[in-house]
């Protein structure tokens, strides 16, 4: 009898392998509607633009225009982006919460405010009167949704491809 018990015990030990757990990591797949809902959750449609009074005109306009002319788009703690229509963006790398967009004459077009850092990231863009114009919802470094004030999808970036609400490719971008 004892031999049978020992034999059964050994068999149980032999066939009872340790249990391992695995944490699965990965991103959430967002539909346009899910991203839209998250984008407009807890945002204000207006802000007091006077809080950005010192940025209504680019405070370093002459320096920034010179840097743009010299194609020095990274300088000290700023990054400058220039669009084909002449609008330029000043991205202060020390204050990544606010980004300012300026007309070629140095007057403010809009301010972008980062509401949540770390994916998914959410930022809102207000015009120079403090009215919400768009919301950006970045799922990852490779996927972003942009909606207008009426919650209409403006752009859905997947990698370097931009799609409209119908899923049609409307533009591409190239990283340099």
Coordinates of C-alpha atoms in Angstrom, one line a residue:
X1 CA 0.0 0.0 0.0
X2 CA 2.8 2.4 0.9
X3 CA 4.5 1.6 -2.4
X4 CA 1.3 2.5 -4.3
X5 CA 1.0 5.8 -2.4
X6 CA 4.6 6.7 -3.1
X7 CA 4.2 5.8 -6.7
X8 CA 1.0 7.9 -7.0
X9 CA 2.7 10.8 -5.3
X10 CA 5.7 10.6 -7.6
X11 CA 3.4 10.5 -10.7
X12 CA 1.6 13.5 -9.4
X13 CA 4.9 15.4 -8.9
X14 CA 6.1 14.3 -12.4
X15 CA 2.9 15.5 -14.2
X16 CA 2.2 18.7 -12.2
X17 CA 4.4 21.2 -13.9
X18 CA 4.9 24.6 -12.4
X19 CA 2.4 27.2 -13.5
X20 CA 3.8 30.3 -15.1
X21 CA 1.9 33.5 -15.6
X22 CA 2.5 35.9 -18.5
X23 CA 1.4 39.4 -18.6
X24 CA 0.4 40.4 -22.1
X25 CA 1.3 43.8 -23.1
X26 CA 0.1 45.7 -26.1
X27 CA -1.9 48.6 -27.3
X28 CA -5.6 49.0 -27.5
X29 CA -7.1 49.2 -31.0
X30 CA -9.2 52.4 -31.2
X31 CA -12.0 52.9 -33.7
X32 CA -12.7 56.5 -34.8
X33 CA -15.7 56.6 -32.6
X34 CA -13.7 55.5 -29.5
X35 CA -11.0 58.0 -30.2
X36 CA -13.6 60.7 -30.8
X37 CA -15.3 60.0 -27.4
X38 CA -12.0 60.0 -25.6
X39 CA -10.8 63.2 -27.4
X40 CA -13.8 65.3 -26.3
X41 CA -14.0 63.9 -22.7
X42 CA -13.4 66.7 -20.2
X43 CA -12.2 69.5 -22.4
X44 CA -13.2 73.2 -22.5
X45 CA -14.4 74.7 -25.8
X46 CA -12.9 78.1 -24.8
X47 CA -10.0 79.4 -22.8
X48 CA -9.0 82.9 -21.6
X49 CA -6.4 83.7 -24.2
X50 CA -5.1 86.5 -22.0
X51 CA -3.1 83.8 -20.1
X52 CA -1.0 83.7 -23.2
X53 CA -0.8 87.5 -23.6
X54 CA 3.0 87.6 -23.9
X55 CA 2.8 85.1 -26.8
X56 CA 0.1 86.9 -28.9
X57 CA 3.1 88.3 -30.9
X58 CA 6.2 86.0 -31.1
X59 CA 8.4 87.5 -28.4
X60 CA 11.5 86.4 -30.3
X61 CA 10.2 87.1 -33.8
X62 CA 13.5 88.5 -35.3
X63 CA 15.6 85.7 -33.9
X64 CA 13.1 83.0 -35.1
X65 CA 12.9 84.5 -38.6
X66 CA 16.7 84.5 -38.8
X67 CA 16.9 80.9 -37.6
X68 CA 14.3 79.9 -40.2
X69 CA 16.2 81.7 -43.0
X70 CA 19.4 79.9 -41.9
X71 CA 17.4 76.6 -41.8
X72 CA 18.4 76.1 -38.1
X73 CA 15.3 74.5 -37.0
X74 CA 16.7 73.3 -33.7
X75 CA 18.3 75.9 -31.5
X76 CA 19.1 75.6 -27.8
X77 CA 15.8 74.5 -26.2
X78 CA 13.5 75.1 -29.1
X79 CA 12.3 73.3 -32.2
X80 CA 10.9 75.2 -35.1
X81 CA 8.6 73.7 -37.7
X82 CA 7.7 75.6 -40.9
X83 CA 4.7 74.9 -43.1
X84 CA 4.5 75.6 -46.8
X85 CA 2.1 78.5 -46.2
X86 CA 4.7 80.3 -44.0
X87 CA 3.1 79.5 -40.7
X88 CA 5.7 78.4 -38.2
X89 CA 5.6 76.6 -34.9
X90 CA 7.7 77.2 -31.8
X91 CA 8.0 74.2 -29.7
X92 CA 9.8 74.9 -26.4
X93 CA 11.5 71.7 -25.4
X94 CA 11.6 72.8 -21.8
X95 CA 7.9 73.4 -21.6
X96 CA 6.3 70.7 -23.7
X97 CA 2.8 71.5 -22.4
X98 CA 2.3 74.5 -24.8
X99 CA 3.2 74.9 -28.4
X100 CA 2.7 78.2 -30.3
X101 CA 1.8 78.6 -34.0
X102 CA 2.5 81.9 -35.7
X103 CA 1.7 83.6 -39.0
X104 CA 4.7 84.7 -41.1
X105 CA 4.4 88.2 -39.6
X106 CA 4.8 86.8 -36.0
X107 CA 1.2 87.1 -34.8
X108 CA -0.3 84.1 -33.0
X109 CA -2.4 81.7 -35.1
X110 CA -3.1 79.2 -32.3
X111 CA -1.8 77.6 -29.2
X112 CA -1.7 73.9 -28.6
X113 CA -2.0 72.6 -25.1
X114 CA -0.9 69.1 -24.1
X115 CA -3.5 67.8 -21.6
X116 CA -2.1 64.3 -21.1
X117 CA 1.5 63.2 -21.6
X118 CA 2.2 59.6 -22.2
X119 CA 0.2 57.4 -24.6
X120 CA -2.5 58.0 -25.3
X121 CA -1.7 61.7 -25.4
X122 CA -4.4 64.3 -25.8
X123 CA -3.9 67.9 -26.8
X124 CA -6.3 70.7 -27.7
X125 CA -5.7 73.6 -30.1
X126 CA -7.3 77.0 -29.5
X127 CA -7.3 79.9 -32.0
X128 CA -5.9 83.4 -31.1
X129 CA -9.3 84.3 -29.5
X130 CA -9.3 81.3 -27.2
X131 CA -11.9 79.2 -29.1
X132 CA -11.3 75.4 -29.5
X133 CA -10.5 74.5 -33.1
X134 CA -9.3 70.9 -32.9
X135 CA -8.4 68.0 -30.6
X136 CA -5.6 65.6 -31.2
X137 CA -5.5 62.1 -29.7
X138 CA -2.3 60.2 -30.1
X139 CA -2.6 56.5 -29.5
X140 CA 1.1 55.9 -30.1
X141 CA 4.0 57.4 -31.9
X142 CA 2.6 55.8 -35.1
X143 CA -1.1 56.6 -34.7
X144 CA -3.0 59.8 -34.2
X145 CA -6.6 61.1 -34.6
X146 CA -7.4 64.8 -35.2
X147 CA -11.0 66.1 -34.8
X148 CA -12.4 69.6 -35.5
X149 CA -14.7 71.5 -33.1
X150 CA -17.8 69.7 -34.5
X151 CA -16.1 66.3 -33.7
X152 CA -15.6 65.6 -37.4
X153 CA -12.5 63.5 -38.1
X154 CA -9.9 65.8 -39.9
X155 CA -7.1 63.2 -40.0
X156 CA -6.2 59.7 -38.9
X157 CA -2.5 59.2 -39.1
X158 CA -1.2 55.6 -39.2
X159 CA 2.5 55.7 -39.7
X160 CA 3.3 58.1 -42.5
X161 CA -0.2 57.8 -44.1
X162 CA -3.1 60.1 -43.4
X163 CA -6.7 58.9 -43.9
X164 CA -10.0 60.7 -43.9
X165 CA -13.2 59.5 -42.3
X166 CA -14.0 57.3 -45.3
X167 CA -10.6 55.5 -44.8
X168 CA -9.2 57.1 -48.0
X169 CA -5.5 58.0 -48.1
X170 CA -5.4 61.8 -48.4
X171 CA -1.7 62.6 -47.8
X172 CA 1.6 61.1 -46.7
X173 CA 4.5 62.5 -44.8
X174 CA 8.2 61.8 -44.8
X175 CA 10.4 61.8 -41.8
X176 CA 13.7 63.5 -42.3

